[in-house]
Tab-separated table of C-alpha atoms in Angstrom:
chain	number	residue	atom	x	y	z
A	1	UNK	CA	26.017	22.511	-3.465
A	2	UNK	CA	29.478	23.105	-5.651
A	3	UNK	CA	31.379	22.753	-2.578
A	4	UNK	CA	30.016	19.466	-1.410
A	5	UNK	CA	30.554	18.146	-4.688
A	6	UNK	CA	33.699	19.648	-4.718
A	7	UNK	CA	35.099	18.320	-1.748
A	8	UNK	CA	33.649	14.819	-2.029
A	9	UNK	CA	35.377	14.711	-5.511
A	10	UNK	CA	38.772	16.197	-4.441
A	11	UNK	CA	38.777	13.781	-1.312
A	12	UNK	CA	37.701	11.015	-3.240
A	13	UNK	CA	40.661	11.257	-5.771
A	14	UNK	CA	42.944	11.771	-2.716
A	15	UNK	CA	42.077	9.089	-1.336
A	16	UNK	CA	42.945	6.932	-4.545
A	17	UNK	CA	45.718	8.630	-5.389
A	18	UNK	CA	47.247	7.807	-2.097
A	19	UNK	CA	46.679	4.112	-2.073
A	20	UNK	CA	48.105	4.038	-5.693
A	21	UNK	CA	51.103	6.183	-4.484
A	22	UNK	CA	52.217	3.179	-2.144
A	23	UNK	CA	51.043	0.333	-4.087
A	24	UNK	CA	52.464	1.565	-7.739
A	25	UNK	CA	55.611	-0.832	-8.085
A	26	UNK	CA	57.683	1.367	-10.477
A	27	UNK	CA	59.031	4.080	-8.633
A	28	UNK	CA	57.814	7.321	-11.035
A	29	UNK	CA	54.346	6.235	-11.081
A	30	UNK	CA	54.127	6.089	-7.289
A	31	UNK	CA	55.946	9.698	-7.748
A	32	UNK	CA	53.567	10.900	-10.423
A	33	UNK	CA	50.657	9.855	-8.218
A	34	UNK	CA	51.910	11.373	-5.286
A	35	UNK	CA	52.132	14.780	-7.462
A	36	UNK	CA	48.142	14.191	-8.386
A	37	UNK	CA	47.488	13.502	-4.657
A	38	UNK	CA	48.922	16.871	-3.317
A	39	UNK	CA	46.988	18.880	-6.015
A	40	UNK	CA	43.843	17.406	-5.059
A	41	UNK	CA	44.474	18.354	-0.533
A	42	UNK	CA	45.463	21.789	-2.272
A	43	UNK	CA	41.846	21.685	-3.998
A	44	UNK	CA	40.615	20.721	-0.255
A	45	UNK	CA	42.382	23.279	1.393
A	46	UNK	CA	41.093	26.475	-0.969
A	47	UNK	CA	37.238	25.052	-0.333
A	48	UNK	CA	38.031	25.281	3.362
A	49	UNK	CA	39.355	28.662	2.736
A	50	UNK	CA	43.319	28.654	3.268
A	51	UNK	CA	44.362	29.568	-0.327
A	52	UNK	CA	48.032	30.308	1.526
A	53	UNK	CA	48.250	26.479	2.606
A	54	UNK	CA	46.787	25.544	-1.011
A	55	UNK	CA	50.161	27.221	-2.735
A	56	UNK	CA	52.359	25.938	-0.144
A	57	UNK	CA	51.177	22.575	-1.512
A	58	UNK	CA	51.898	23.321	-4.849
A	59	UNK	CA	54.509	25.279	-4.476
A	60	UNK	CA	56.833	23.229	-2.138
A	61	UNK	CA	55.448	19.903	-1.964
A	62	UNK	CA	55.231	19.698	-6.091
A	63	UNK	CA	58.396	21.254	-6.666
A	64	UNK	CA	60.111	19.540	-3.701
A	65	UNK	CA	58.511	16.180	-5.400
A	66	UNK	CA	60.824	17.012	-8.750
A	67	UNK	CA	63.826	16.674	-6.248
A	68	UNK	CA	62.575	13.436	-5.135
A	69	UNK	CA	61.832	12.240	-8.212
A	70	UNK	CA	65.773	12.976	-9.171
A	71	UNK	CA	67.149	10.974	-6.275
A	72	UNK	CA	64.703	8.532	-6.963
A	73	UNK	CA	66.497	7.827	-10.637
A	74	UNK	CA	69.711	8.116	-9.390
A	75	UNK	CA	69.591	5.738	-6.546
A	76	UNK	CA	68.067	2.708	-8.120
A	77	UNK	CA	69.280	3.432	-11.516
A	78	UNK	CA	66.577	3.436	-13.572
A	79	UNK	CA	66.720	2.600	-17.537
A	80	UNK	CA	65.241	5.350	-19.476
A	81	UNK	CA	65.604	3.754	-23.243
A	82	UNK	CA	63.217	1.282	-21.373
A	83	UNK	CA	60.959	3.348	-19.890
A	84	UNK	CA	60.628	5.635	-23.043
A	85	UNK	CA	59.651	2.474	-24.837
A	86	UNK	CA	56.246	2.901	-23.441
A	87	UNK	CA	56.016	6.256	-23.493
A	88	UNK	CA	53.054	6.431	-26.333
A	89	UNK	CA	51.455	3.167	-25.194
A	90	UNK	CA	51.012	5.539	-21.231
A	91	UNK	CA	50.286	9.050	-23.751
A	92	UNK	CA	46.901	9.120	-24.074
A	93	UNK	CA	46.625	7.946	-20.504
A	94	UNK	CA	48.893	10.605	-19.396
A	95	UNK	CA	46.588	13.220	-21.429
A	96	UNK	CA	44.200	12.453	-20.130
A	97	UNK	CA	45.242	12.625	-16.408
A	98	UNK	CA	46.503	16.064	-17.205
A	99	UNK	CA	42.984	16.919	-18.744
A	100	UNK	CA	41.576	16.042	-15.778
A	101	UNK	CA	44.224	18.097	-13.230
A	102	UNK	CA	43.159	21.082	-15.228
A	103	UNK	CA	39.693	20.881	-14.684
A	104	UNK	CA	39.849	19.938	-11.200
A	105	UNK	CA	42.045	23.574	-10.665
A	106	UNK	CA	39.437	25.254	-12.444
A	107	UNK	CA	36.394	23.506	-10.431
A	108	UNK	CA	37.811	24.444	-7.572
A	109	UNK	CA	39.032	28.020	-8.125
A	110	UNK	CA	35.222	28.386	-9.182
A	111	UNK	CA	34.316	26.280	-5.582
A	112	UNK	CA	36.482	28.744	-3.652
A	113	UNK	CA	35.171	32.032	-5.371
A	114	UNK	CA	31.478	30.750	-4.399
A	115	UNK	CA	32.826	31.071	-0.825
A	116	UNK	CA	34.563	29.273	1.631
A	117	UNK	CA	33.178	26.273	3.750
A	118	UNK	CA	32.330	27.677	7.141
A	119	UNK	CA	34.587	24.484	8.589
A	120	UNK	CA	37.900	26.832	9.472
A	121	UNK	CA	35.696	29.650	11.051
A	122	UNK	CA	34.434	27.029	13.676
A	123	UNK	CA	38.072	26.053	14.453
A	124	UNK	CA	39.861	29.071	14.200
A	125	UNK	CA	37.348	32.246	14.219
A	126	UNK	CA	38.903	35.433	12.533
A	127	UNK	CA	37.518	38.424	11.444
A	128	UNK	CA	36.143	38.396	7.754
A	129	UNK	CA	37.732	41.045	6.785
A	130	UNK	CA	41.333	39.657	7.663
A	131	UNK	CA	43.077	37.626	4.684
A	132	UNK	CA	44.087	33.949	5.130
A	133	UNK	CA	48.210	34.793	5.515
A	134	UNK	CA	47.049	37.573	7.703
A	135	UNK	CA	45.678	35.399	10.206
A	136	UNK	CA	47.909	32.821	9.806
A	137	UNK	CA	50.303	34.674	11.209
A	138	UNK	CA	48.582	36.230	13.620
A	139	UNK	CA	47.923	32.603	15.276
A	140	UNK	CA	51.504	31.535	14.464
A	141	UNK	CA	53.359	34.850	16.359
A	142	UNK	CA	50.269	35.617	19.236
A	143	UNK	CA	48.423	32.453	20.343
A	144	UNK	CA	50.745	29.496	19.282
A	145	UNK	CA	54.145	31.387	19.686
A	146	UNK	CA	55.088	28.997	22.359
A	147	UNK	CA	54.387	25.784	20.554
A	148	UNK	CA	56.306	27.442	17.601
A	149	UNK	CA	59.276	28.029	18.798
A	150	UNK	CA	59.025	24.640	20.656
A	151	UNK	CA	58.623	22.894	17.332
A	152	UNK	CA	61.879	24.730	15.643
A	153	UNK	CA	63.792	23.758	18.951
A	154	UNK	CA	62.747	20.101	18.591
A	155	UNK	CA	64.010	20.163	14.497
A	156	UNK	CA	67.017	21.943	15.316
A	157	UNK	CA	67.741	19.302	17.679
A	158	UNK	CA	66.852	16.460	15.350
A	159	UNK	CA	69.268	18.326	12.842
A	160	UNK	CA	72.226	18.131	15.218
A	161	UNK	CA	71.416	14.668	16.721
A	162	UNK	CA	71.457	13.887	12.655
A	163	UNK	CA	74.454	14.936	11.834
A	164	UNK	CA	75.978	13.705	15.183
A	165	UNK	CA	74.997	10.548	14.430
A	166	UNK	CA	76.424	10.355	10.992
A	167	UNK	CA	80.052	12.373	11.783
A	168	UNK	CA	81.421	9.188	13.869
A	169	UNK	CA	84.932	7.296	12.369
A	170	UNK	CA	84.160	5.228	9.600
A	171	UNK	CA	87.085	2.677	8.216
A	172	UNK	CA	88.635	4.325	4.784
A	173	UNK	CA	86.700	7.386	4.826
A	174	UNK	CA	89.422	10.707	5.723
A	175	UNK	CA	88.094	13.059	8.262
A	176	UNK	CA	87.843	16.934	7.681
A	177	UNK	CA	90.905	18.835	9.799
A	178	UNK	CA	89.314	22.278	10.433
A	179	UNK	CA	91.944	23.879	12.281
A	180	UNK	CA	94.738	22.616	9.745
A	181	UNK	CA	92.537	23.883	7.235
A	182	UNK	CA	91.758	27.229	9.313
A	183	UNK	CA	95.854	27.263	9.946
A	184	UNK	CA	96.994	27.227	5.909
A	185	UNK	CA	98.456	29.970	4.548
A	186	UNK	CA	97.263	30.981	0.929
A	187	UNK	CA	100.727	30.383	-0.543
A	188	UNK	CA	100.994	27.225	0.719
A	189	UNK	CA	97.585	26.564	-0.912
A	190	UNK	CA	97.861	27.794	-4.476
A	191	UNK	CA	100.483	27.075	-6.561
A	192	UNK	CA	100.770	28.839	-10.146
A	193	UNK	CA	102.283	27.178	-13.089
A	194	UNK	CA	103.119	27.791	-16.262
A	195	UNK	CA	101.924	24.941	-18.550
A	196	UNK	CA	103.192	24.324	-21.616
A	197	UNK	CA	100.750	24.117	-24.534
A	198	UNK	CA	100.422	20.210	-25.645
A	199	UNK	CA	101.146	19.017	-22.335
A	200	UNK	CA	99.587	17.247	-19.758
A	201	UNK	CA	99.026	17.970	-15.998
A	202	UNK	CA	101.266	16.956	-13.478
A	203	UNK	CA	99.350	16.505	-10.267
């Protein structure tokens, strides 16, 4: 019965987190969403059983989501004496969100110690005595080695298409000389100098 509940309420709150994520016009609320969406699939994924995926979501995702959030500020320059302005009208609102993060951890730790929904053992059948990373990787490096290595082929080659694509002659922008660079000597390339105290540098 806790996991049903469970589930419904993770999935739920998912589900509006999500559509607040894309329709939030200032850029760190959509971000802040976001961050309450992937807590609630890793609440779905340690009901279904795959604790490992769970702290891959919080892990990466979360902590990749700071990152984002920092490009996010420093591309569209974002005023923070103005968004500190509101900062304790949005507190107890904030609070509260974090009250209820909290308790959804808890709720589901508690879901996920009452036993795992049978749903992965229908698509994937391992042994019960084999942990989740266990037979993740047995999967990954027996049955779906193939598709694996297919799938870090086709990145690789989005990677150099990527940077292919981006390395042609722009106007005003100097190119990188490897083998000039490769061909310096290191006293051609460092120059020591005795600078007077008081004094400027002369470049």
């Amino acid at each position: 019965m806790i996991q049903t509940i469970a589930f419904y309420m993770f999935a739920s709150i998912l589900i509006a987190s999500a559509v607040l994520t894309i329709f939030s016009r200032n850029p760190v609320h959509s971000v802040l969403w976001l961050i309450l969406g992937f807590f609630n699939a890793a609440g779905l994924m340690l009901i279904l059983g795959a604790e490992f995926i769970a702290m891959l979501l919080v892990i990466v995702y979360v902590g990749a989501v700071a990152v984002l959030f920092l490009f996010v500020v420093m591309m569209l320059d974002i005023d923070f004496a103005e968004l500190r302005a509101g900062f304790a009208k949005y507190l107890p609102v904030g609070v509260l969100l974090a009250i209820v993060m909290v308790c959804e951890l808890v709720f589901a730790i508690g879901a996920w110690q009452a036993g795992s929904v049978q749903l992965a053992q229908r698509v994937a059948p391992v042994a019960p005595d084999v942990s989740n990373i266990q037979a993740v990787g047995e999967l990954l490096y027996t049955r779906y080695i193939f598709l694996f290595e297919i799938a870090g082929i086709i990145l690789l080659v989005a990677m150099i298409g990527a940077i292919v694509l981006t390395n042609r002659p722009r106007g005003g922008v100097r190119r990188q000389n490897i083998a000039s660079q490769n061909a310096r000597r290191p006293q051609d390339a460092t120059r020591l100098v005795d600078q007077p105290v008081g004094k400027g540098v002369e470049l």
